[in-house]
DNA sequence: AACCGCTTGTGAACGCCTGAACAAAGTCGC
DNA sequence: GCGACTTTGTTCAGGCGTTCACAAGCGGTT
């Protein structure tokens, strides 16, 4: 059996692999059997050469002169990104954003299943959201242990996000997706990814201003003499 | 002395500047007058040297031996990231996610104001969300022209996201924040940033699997790293 | 069977960003 | 006023990621 080489995959590549996988799933539904790197790259919004390099981390996946087998590549990517098995997620903070996430069907189709919704607000606890009943946050530890959840999603206000994070980690969760606008500190061995929507808007505002303001005036300036007053 | 010329600022740095700005706002509310790069970096979840390098793109901002003036640096960052003026945003697709965004108060405090909410669903149009009335998507062009909105946020289903994007661009919007899981194609001069939550979960799943699969391989163990997009 | 067109896979150059060390500069104590 | 301490701003090197360009390989065709 040809052992697949466990090369190191850059994190940026992993994120793009997930995008390729989604595009491939759509192509498979459309009945396509083969696809070229150019077409796939176009649909994913990336450079064709970069896409081929990304896929090369998984070893040879395509057929030269033909392209990639849609179903074959899809399965390969699925396997590389964590396999078929469904991953249990707990969601803490069932407010406006948390409710939207809990109700979203797009996660389940990718193997991510919410197994617990937690909140402190008595007015929220007991409600049915996305087929689950919101439970009091006191049950967090028991829920994680019981369901073996590996992913925790934090959609609480910022001031309690760190304490929620600490409890999740202590309960055994090793992957956290954080929507609260704070930098969480976690022990080594725990991964945190942060989604910061305000930052996204602010970056857009900056790019907008830069475009109008002083566009490409001093792009290639390589002035090494920084001492002089400008 | 002439105003300091804006050097080329890497986009990754811009995103972090927005984070620093938020931390500084919190410190200012707390009454702090000065802060060191170490403390600020800790609160933002980055390396102190990297933070100083980021700030150096704006020219000298601090006082050696003392640190940074909280209010001074906050104002400087605010200016660098697009000024004080409030930016008008239109939100298309007032479903679960769109409603959560429209209702969120955290954007207004950073100068981003929703001036229009658009949807096609007759059951949604006319409803009051976040102080605004949802209007039919047919009014998109008129609304953008009238309000001079510069930012468009897309929270529609994926299959109509491209057409919505095209209409926004044609109406004059030059910055787009896209939550739909598709790669939007836009003409040059228009900036798109994409938020893809499924990808975030998939990356976490990959890291989780990698950790369990081949533990002793990864040399670079980062303590409290916070992912970025990058 | 051999050629030809097409597409993949990869090597190497380039540019960007990150992390650490060092020098400049300002303040506080005396 | 002066020294020493603190903290910034900058420079340097290293790693990572992206892009280009081309050789290698496969299918179809004659
Ligand atoms: N809604 C958005 O569009 C948006 C955008 C950007 C960032 N965010 C961030 O996402 C987070 C949630 O936003 P939201 O709009 O849903 O807020 P929200 O107030 O609607 O919801 C927060 C929920 O967390 C619950 N909660 C509070 N303390 C808790 C605790 N200790 N344990 C468990 N649950 C607790 C509250 O009861 C509430 O239901 C916030 O940090 C916010 O800054 C939201
Ligand atoms: N809800 C989530 O947690 C979540 C997570 C990840 C991604 N997303 C993505 O965000 C988008 C919205 O998600 P959602 O859960 O809010 O979906 P939703 O179905 O609740 O809302 C979509 C809204 O868009 C409106 N709409 C449809 N066609 C339109 C058009 N042509 N013009 C204007 N409005 C139109 C619909 O009437 C509806 O109100 C989807 O693309 C989804 O894939 C959502």
Short mmCIF file of N, CA, C and O in Angstrom, two decimals, chain B residues 27-137:
data_model
loop_
_atom_site.label_atom_id
_atom_site.label_comp_id
_atom_site.label_asym_id
_atom_site.label_seq_id
_atom_site.Cartn_x
_atom_site.Cartn_y
_atom_site.Cartn_z
N UNK B 27 -9.01 50.68 26.88
CA UNK B 27 -8.10 51.26 27.88
C UNK B 27 -8.47 52.71 28.18
O UNK B 27 -8.39 53.16 29.32
N UNK B 28 -8.85 53.43 27.13
CA UNK B 28 -9.22 54.84 27.33
C UNK B 28 -10.45 54.93 28.23
O UNK B 28 -10.50 55.78 29.11
N UNK B 29 -11.40 54.05 28.02
CA UNK B 29 -12.58 54.03 28.88
C UNK B 29 -12.19 53.72 30.32
O UNK B 29 -12.82 54.18 31.25
N UNK B 30 -11.15 52.90 30.46
CA UNK B 30 -10.69 52.54 31.80
C UNK B 30 -9.88 53.62 32.46
O UNK B 30 -9.45 53.47 33.61
N UNK B 31 -9.60 54.70 31.75
CA UNK B 31 -8.90 55.82 32.35
C UNK B 31 -7.39 55.78 32.24
O UNK B 31 -6.71 56.63 32.81
N UNK B 32 -6.87 54.80 31.53
CA UNK B 32 -5.40 54.70 31.39
C UNK B 32 -4.89 55.84 30.51
O UNK B 32 -5.50 56.18 29.50
N UNK B 33 -3.75 56.38 30.85
CA UNK B 33 -3.18 57.46 30.05
C UNK B 33 -2.04 56.95 29.16
O UNK B 33 -1.87 57.42 28.04
N UNK B 34 -1.27 55.99 29.66
CA UNK B 34 -0.15 55.46 28.87
C UNK B 34 -0.17 53.95 28.89
O UNK B 34 -0.71 53.33 29.80
N UNK B 35 0.44 53.36 27.85
CA UNK B 35 0.51 51.91 27.77
C UNK B 35 1.78 51.53 27.01
O UNK B 35 2.20 52.23 26.08
N UNK B 36 2.39 50.43 27.42
CA UNK B 36 3.62 49.99 26.76
C UNK B 36 3.30 49.01 25.64
O UNK B 36 2.21 48.43 25.59
N UNK B 37 4.25 48.84 24.75
CA UNK B 37 4.02 47.91 23.64
C UNK B 37 3.80 46.49 24.14
O UNK B 37 3.02 45.73 23.57
N UNK B 38 4.49 46.14 25.23
CA UNK B 38 4.33 44.80 25.76
C UNK B 38 2.92 44.54 26.25
O UNK B 38 2.31 43.51 25.94
N UNK B 39 2.39 45.49 27.00
CA UNK B 39 1.05 45.31 27.54
C UNK B 39 0.00 45.31 26.43
O UNK B 39 -0.92 44.50 26.41
N UNK B 40 0.18 46.23 25.49
CA UNK B 40 -0.76 46.32 24.39
C UNK B 40 -0.73 45.05 23.54
O UNK B 40 -1.77 44.53 23.12
N UNK B 41 0.47 44.55 23.32
CA UNK B 41 0.61 43.34 22.51
C UNK B 41 -0.03 42.16 23.21
O UNK B 41 -0.69 41.33 22.58
N UNK B 42 0.14 42.10 24.50
CA UNK B 42 -0.46 41.00 25.26
C UNK B 42 -1.98 41.03 25.14
O UNK B 42 -2.63 40.01 24.93
N UNK B 43 -2.55 42.23 25.25
CA UNK B 43 -4.01 42.35 25.17
C UNK B 43 -4.52 42.05 23.77
O UNK B 43 -5.64 41.61 23.58
N UNK B 44 -3.69 42.30 22.77
CA UNK B 44 -4.11 42.08 21.39
C UNK B 44 -3.76 40.68 20.91
O UNK B 44 -4.17 40.27 19.83
N UNK B 45 -2.95 39.97 21.69
CA UNK B 45 -2.59 38.61 21.32
C UNK B 45 -1.53 38.53 20.25
O UNK B 45 -1.55 37.62 19.43
N UNK B 46 -0.60 39.48 20.23
CA UNK B 46 0.47 39.46 19.23
C UNK B 46 1.82 39.67 19.91
O UNK B 46 1.90 39.90 21.12
N UNK B 47 2.85 39.60 19.11
CA UNK B 47 4.21 39.79 19.60
C UNK B 47 4.51 41.28 19.77
O UNK B 47 4.18 42.08 18.90
N UNK B 48 5.15 41.66 20.88
CA UNK B 48 5.44 43.09 21.12
C UNK B 48 6.27 43.72 20.01
O UNK B 48 6.00 44.85 19.58
N UNK B 49 7.27 43.00 19.52
CA UNK B 49 8.10 43.57 18.44
C UNK B 49 7.27 43.78 17.18
O UNK B 49 7.42 44.79 16.49
N UNK B 50 6.41 42.84 16.91
CA UNK B 50 5.55 42.98 15.74
C UNK B 50 4.61 44.16 15.86
O UNK B 50 4.36 44.88 14.90
N UNK B 51 4.11 44.36 17.08
CA UNK B 51 3.23 45.51 17.29
C UNK B 51 3.97 46.81 17.03
O UNK B 51 3.45 47.71 16.37
N UNK B 52 5.19 46.92 17.54
CA UNK B 52 5.94 48.16 17.31
C UNK B 52 6.22 48.35 15.84
O UNK B 52 6.17 49.46 15.32
N UNK B 53 6.48 47.26 15.16
CA UNK B 53 6.71 47.37 13.72
C UNK B 53 5.44 47.84 13.00
O UNK B 53 5.51 48.68 12.10
N UNK B 54 4.31 47.29 13.42
CA UNK B 54 3.06 47.73 12.81
C UNK B 54 2.86 49.23 12.99
O UNK B 54 2.53 49.95 12.05
N UNK B 55 3.07 49.70 14.22
CA UNK B 55 2.84 51.11 14.51
C UNK B 55 3.85 52.00 13.79
O UNK B 55 3.58 53.15 13.49
N UNK B 56 5.03 51.44 13.51
CA UNK B 56 6.06 52.26 12.88
C UNK B 56 5.67 52.66 11.46
O UNK B 56 6.22 53.61 10.91
N UNK B 57 4.71 51.93 10.88
CA UNK B 57 4.25 52.32 9.55
C UNK B 57 3.56 53.68 9.58
O UNK B 57 3.46 54.35 8.57
N UNK B 58 3.06 54.05 10.72
CA UNK B 58 2.39 55.34 10.85
C UNK B 58 3.36 56.45 11.25
O UNK B 58 2.95 57.58 11.46
N UNK B 59 4.63 56.10 11.36
CA UNK B 59 5.60 57.06 11.86
C UNK B 59 5.68 56.94 13.38
O UNK B 59 4.93 56.18 13.99
N UNK B 60 6.59 57.68 13.99
CA UNK B 60 6.77 57.60 15.45
C UNK B 60 5.47 57.98 16.17
O UNK B 60 4.92 59.04 15.94
N UNK B 61 5.01 57.10 17.02
CA UNK B 61 3.76 57.33 17.72
C UNK B 61 3.94 57.38 19.24
O UNK B 61 3.05 57.84 19.95
N UNK B 62 5.05 56.87 19.73
CA UNK B 62 5.21 56.73 21.16
C UNK B 62 6.34 57.58 21.71
O UNK B 62 6.99 58.32 20.98
N UNK B 63 6.57 57.46 22.98
CA UNK B 63 7.65 58.19 23.65
C UNK B 63 8.57 57.17 24.29
O UNK B 63 8.14 56.35 25.10
N UNK B 64 9.82 57.20 23.89
CA UNK B 64 10.77 56.20 24.39
C UNK B 64 10.95 56.34 25.89
O UNK B 64 11.06 57.43 26.40
N UNK B 65 10.98 55.22 26.53
CA UNK B 65 11.13 55.19 27.98
C UNK B 65 9.80 55.30 28.70
O UNK B 65 9.71 55.01 29.88
N UNK B 66 8.73 55.66 27.97
CA UNK B 66 7.43 55.84 28.61
C UNK B 66 6.39 54.88 28.04
O UNK B 66 5.73 54.14 28.76
N UNK B 67 6.27 54.91 26.72
CA UNK B 67 5.24 54.09 26.08
C UNK B 67 4.41 54.94 25.14
O UNK B 67 4.86 55.96 24.64
N UNK B 68 3.18 54.49 24.93
CA UNK B 68 2.29 55.21 24.02
C UNK B 68 1.20 55.92 24.81
O UNK B 68 0.66 55.37 25.77
N UNK B 69 0.87 57.12 24.37
CA UNK B 69 -0.29 57.80 24.93
C UNK B 69 -1.54 57.12 24.41
O UNK B 69 -1.74 56.98 23.21
N UNK B 70 -2.37 56.66 25.34
CA UNK B 70 -3.56 55.90 24.93
C UNK B 70 -4.44 56.72 24.01
O UNK B 70 -4.80 56.29 22.90
N UNK B 71 -4.78 57.92 24.43
CA UNK B 71 -5.68 58.74 23.62
C UNK B 71 -5.01 59.16 22.31
O UNK B 71 -5.64 59.15 21.25
N UNK B 72 -3.72 59.49 22.40
CA UNK B 72 -3.02 59.93 21.20
C UNK B 72 -2.94 58.84 20.16
O UNK B 72 -3.21 59.06 18.97
N UNK B 73 -2.56 57.64 20.62
CA UNK B 73 -2.44 56.53 19.68
C UNK B 73 -3.81 56.13 19.13
O UNK B 73 -3.93 55.80 17.94
N UNK B 74 -4.81 56.19 19.98
CA UNK B 74 -6.15 55.85 19.52
C UNK B 74 -6.57 56.79 18.39
O UNK B 74 -7.06 56.35 17.35
N UNK B 75 -6.35 58.08 18.59
CA UNK B 75 -6.73 59.03 17.55
C UNK B 75 -5.92 58.81 16.27
O UNK B 75 -6.45 58.92 15.17
N UNK B 76 -4.67 58.50 16.46
CA UNK B 76 -3.82 58.30 15.29
C UNK B 76 -4.26 57.07 14.50
O UNK B 76 -4.31 57.09 13.27
N UNK B 77 -4.61 56.01 15.20
CA UNK B 77 -5.08 54.80 14.53
C UNK B 77 -6.43 55.05 13.86
O UNK B 77 -6.67 54.61 12.73
N UNK B 78 -7.29 55.73 14.58
CA UNK B 78 -8.59 56.05 13.99
C UNK B 78 -8.42 56.78 12.67
O UNK B 78 -9.06 56.47 11.67
N UNK B 79 -7.51 57.75 12.68
CA UNK B 79 -7.26 58.52 11.47
C UNK B 79 -6.69 57.64 10.36
O UNK B 79 -7.11 57.70 9.21
N UNK B 80 -5.75 56.80 10.73
CA UNK B 80 -5.10 55.96 9.73
C UNK B 80 -6.07 54.97 9.11
O UNK B 80 -5.95 54.61 7.93
N UNK B 81 -7.05 54.55 9.87
CA UNK B 81 -7.96 53.49 9.39
C UNK B 81 -9.19 54.05 8.71
O UNK B 81 -10.14 53.32 8.44
N UNK B 82 -9.21 55.34 8.44
CA UNK B 82 -10.34 55.85 7.69
C UNK B 82 -11.01 57.05 8.30
O UNK B 82 -12.03 57.50 7.81
N UNK B 83 -10.44 57.58 9.36
CA UNK B 83 -10.97 58.81 9.92
C UNK B 83 -12.17 58.61 10.81
O UNK B 83 -12.63 57.50 11.04
N UNK B 84 -12.67 59.72 11.29
CA UNK B 84 -13.76 59.69 12.23
C UNK B 84 -15.10 59.46 11.56
O UNK B 84 -16.02 58.91 12.13
N UNK B 85 -15.18 59.92 10.32
CA UNK B 85 -16.49 59.96 9.66
C UNK B 85 -17.15 58.59 9.61
O UNK B 85 -16.50 57.56 9.44
N UNK B 86 -18.45 58.60 9.76
CA UNK B 86 -19.21 57.36 9.74
C UNK B 86 -19.38 56.89 8.30
O UNK B 86 -19.61 57.68 7.38
N UNK B 87 -19.23 55.61 8.10
CA UNK B 87 -19.33 55.04 6.76
C UNK B 87 -20.67 54.34 6.59
O UNK B 87 -21.07 53.53 7.42
N UNK B 88 -21.31 54.64 5.50
CA UNK B 88 -22.64 54.09 5.24
C UNK B 88 -22.52 52.71 4.62
O UNK B 88 -21.78 52.51 3.66
N UNK B 89 -23.28 51.76 5.16
CA UNK B 89 -23.25 50.39 4.67
C UNK B 89 -24.67 49.95 4.32
O UNK B 89 -25.63 50.30 5.01
N UNK B 90 -24.78 49.17 3.24
CA UNK B 90 -26.06 48.55 2.93
C UNK B 90 -25.92 47.04 3.13
O UNK B 90 -24.88 46.46 2.83
N UNK B 91 -26.98 46.45 3.63
CA UNK B 91 -26.98 45.02 3.96
C UNK B 91 -28.04 44.33 3.12
O UNK B 91 -29.21 44.71 3.16
N UNK B 92 -27.63 43.35 2.35
CA UNK B 92 -28.55 42.67 1.45
C UNK B 92 -28.74 41.23 1.91
O UNK B 92 -27.77 40.48 2.01
N UNK B 93 -29.99 40.85 2.16
CA UNK B 93 -30.29 39.50 2.62
C UNK B 93 -30.53 39.47 4.11
O UNK B 93 -29.66 39.12 4.90
N UNK B 94 -31.75 39.86 4.53
CA UNK B 94 -32.03 40.01 5.96
C UNK B 94 -32.62 38.71 6.48
O UNK B 94 -33.80 38.65 6.86
N UNK B 95 -31.83 37.65 6.45
CA UNK B 95 -32.25 36.37 7.01
C UNK B 95 -31.77 36.26 8.44
O UNK B 95 -31.75 37.24 9.18
N UNK B 96 -31.36 35.06 8.82
CA UNK B 96 -30.91 34.88 10.20
C UNK B 96 -29.62 35.64 10.45
O UNK B 96 -29.47 36.39 11.42
N UNK B 97 -28.64 35.44 9.56
CA UNK B 97 -27.35 36.10 9.75
C UNK B 97 -27.47 37.60 9.53
O UNK B 97 -26.93 38.40 10.31
N UNK B 98 -28.15 38.00 8.48
CA UNK B 98 -28.32 39.41 8.20
C UNK B 98 -29.00 40.14 9.34
O UNK B 98 -28.62 41.26 9.71
N UNK B 99 -30.01 39.53 9.93
CA UNK B 99 -30.69 40.17 11.05
C UNK B 99 -29.76 40.36 12.24
O UNK B 99 -29.77 41.40 12.90
N UNK B 100 -28.93 39.35 12.48
CA UNK B 100 -27.99 39.47 13.60
C UNK B 100 -27.03 40.63 13.37
O UNK B 100 -26.73 41.40 14.29
N UNK B 101 -26.58 40.78 12.15
CA UNK B 101 -25.65 41.88 11.85
C UNK B 101 -26.35 43.22 11.98
O UNK B 101 -25.80 44.17 12.55
N UNK B 102 -27.56 43.31 11.43
CA UNK B 102 -28.29 44.58 11.45
C UNK B 102 -28.59 45.02 12.87
O UNK B 102 -28.67 46.20 13.17
N UNK B 103 -28.73 44.06 13.75
CA UNK B 103 -29.09 44.33 15.13
C UNK B 103 -27.89 44.64 16.01
O UNK B 103 -28.04 45.07 17.14
N UNK B 104 -26.71 44.39 15.47
CA UNK B 104 -25.50 44.46 16.29
C UNK B 104 -25.08 45.91 16.50
O UNK B 104 -24.97 46.68 15.55
N UNK B 105 -24.82 46.25 17.75
CA UNK B 105 -24.49 47.65 18.06
C UNK B 105 -23.00 47.92 17.96
O UNK B 105 -22.57 49.07 17.99
N UNK B 106 -22.21 46.87 17.84
CA UNK B 106 -20.76 47.05 17.85
C UNK B 106 -20.19 47.74 16.62
O UNK B 106 -19.07 48.23 16.65
N UNK B 107 -20.94 47.76 15.54
CA UNK B 107 -20.43 48.40 14.33
C UNK B 107 -20.56 49.91 14.39
O UNK B 107 -19.64 50.64 14.01
N UNK B 108 -21.69 50.37 14.90
CA UNK B 108 -21.93 51.81 14.95
C UNK B 108 -20.86 52.51 15.78
O UNK B 108 -20.41 53.61 15.44
N UNK B 109 -20.43 51.87 16.86
CA UNK B 109 -19.45 52.50 17.72
C UNK B 109 -18.10 52.63 17.03
O UNK B 109 -17.22 53.35 17.49
N UNK B 110 -17.90 51.92 15.94
CA UNK B 110 -16.65 52.03 15.20
C UNK B 110 -16.82 52.83 13.93
O UNK B 110 -15.95 52.84 13.06
N UNK B 111 -17.96 53.48 13.79
CA UNK B 111 -18.15 54.35 12.65
C UNK B 111 -18.83 53.73 11.46
O UNK B 111 -18.91 54.35 10.40
N UNK B 112 -19.33 52.51 11.63
CA UNK B 112 -20.02 51.86 10.51
C UNK B 112 -21.52 51.87 10.79
O UNK B 112 -21.97 51.35 11.81
N UNK B 113 -22.25 52.45 9.87
CA UNK B 113 -23.69 52.59 10.09
C UNK B 113 -24.46 51.99 8.93
O UNK B 113 -24.22 52.31 7.77
N UNK B 114 -25.38 51.11 9.28
CA UNK B 114 -26.25 50.56 8.24
C UNK B 114 -27.29 51.61 7.86
O UNK B 114 -27.99 52.14 8.73
N UNK B 115 -27.36 51.89 6.59
CA UNK B 115 -28.32 52.89 6.11
C UNK B 115 -29.42 52.24 5.27
O UNK B 115 -30.35 52.92 4.87
N UNK B 116 -29.28 50.94 5.04
CA UNK B 116 -30.31 50.29 4.25
C UNK B 116 -30.27 48.78 4.42
O UNK B 116 -29.20 48.18 4.42
N UNK B 117 -31.45 48.18 4.59
CA UNK B 117 -31.58 46.73 4.69
C UNK B 117 -32.48 46.27 3.55
O UNK B 117 -33.60 46.77 3.40
N UNK B 118 -32.00 45.30 2.77
CA UNK B 118 -32.74 44.90 1.57
C UNK B 118 -32.99 43.41 1.56
O UNK B 118 -32.13 42.62 1.97
N UNK B 119 -34.16 43.03 1.07
CA UNK B 119 -34.48 41.61 0.97
C UNK B 119 -35.55 41.44 -0.11
O UNK B 119 -36.25 42.38 -0.47
N UNK B 120 -35.66 40.21 -0.60
CA UNK B 120 -36.68 39.94 -1.60
C UNK B 120 -37.94 39.34 -0.98
O UNK B 120 -39.03 39.48 -1.54
N UNK B 121 -37.77 38.69 0.14
CA UNK B 121 -38.89 37.97 0.74
C UNK B 121 -39.98 38.95 1.20
O UNK B 121 -39.73 39.78 2.07
N UNK B 122 -41.19 38.83 0.63
CA UNK B 122 -42.28 39.73 1.05
C UNK B 122 -42.59 39.60 2.53
O UNK B 122 -43.09 40.55 3.14
N UNK B 123 -42.31 38.45 3.11
CA UNK B 123 -42.58 38.26 4.52
C UNK B 123 -41.58 39.01 5.39
O UNK B 123 -41.80 39.23 6.57
N UNK B 124 -40.46 39.36 4.81
CA UNK B 124 -39.41 40.06 5.56
C UNK B 124 -39.47 41.57 5.31
O UNK B 124 -39.25 42.37 6.23
N UNK B 125 -39.76 41.95 4.08
CA UNK B 125 -39.83 43.37 3.74
C UNK B 125 -40.89 44.05 4.59
O UNK B 125 -42.00 43.53 4.77
N UNK B 126 -40.52 45.22 5.10
CA UNK B 126 -41.44 45.96 5.94
C UNK B 126 -41.19 45.78 7.42
O UNK B 126 -41.57 46.62 8.22
N UNK B 127 -40.51 44.71 7.77
CA UNK B 127 -40.20 44.48 9.18
C UNK B 127 -39.16 45.49 9.66
O UNK B 127 -38.37 46.01 8.90
N UNK B 128 -39.19 45.70 10.95
CA UNK B 128 -38.24 46.61 11.59
C UNK B 128 -37.08 45.80 12.17
O UNK B 128 -37.32 44.91 13.00
N UNK B 129 -35.87 46.07 11.75
CA UNK B 129 -34.71 45.35 12.28
C UNK B 129 -33.61 46.36 12.61
O UNK B 129 -33.16 47.11 11.73
N UNK B 130 -33.23 46.37 13.86
CA UNK B 130 -32.14 47.27 14.26
C UNK B 130 -32.45 48.72 13.99
O UNK B 130 -31.54 49.50 13.66
N UNK B 131 -33.71 49.11 14.10
CA UNK B 131 -34.06 50.51 13.91
C UNK B 131 -34.30 50.91 12.47
O UNK B 131 -34.57 52.08 12.19
N UNK B 132 -34.20 49.96 11.56
CA UNK B 132 -34.44 50.26 10.16
C UNK B 132 -35.55 49.37 9.63
O UNK B 132 -35.77 48.26 10.12
N UNK B 133 -36.19 49.84 8.60
CA UNK B 133 -37.23 49.04 7.95
C UNK B 133 -36.63 48.31 6.75
O UNK B 133 -35.94 48.93 5.93
N UNK B 134 -36.88 47.01 6.66
CA UNK B 134 -36.38 46.24 5.52
C UNK B 134 -37.13 46.66 4.26
O UNK B 134 -38.37 46.73 4.26
N UNK B 135 -36.38 46.94 3.22
CA UNK B 135 -36.98 47.43 1.97
C UNK B 135 -36.77 46.42 0.86
O UNK B 135 -35.86 45.59 0.92
N UNK B 136 -37.61 46.46 -0.15
CA UNK B 136 -37.45 45.50 -1.26
C UNK B 136 -36.14 45.73 -2.00
O UNK B 136 -35.68 46.87 -2.14
N UNK B 137 -35.58 44.65 -2.49
CA UNK B 137 -34.25 44.74 -3.11
C UNK B 137 -34.29 45.55 -4.40
O UNK B 137 -33.25 45.97 -4.90
#
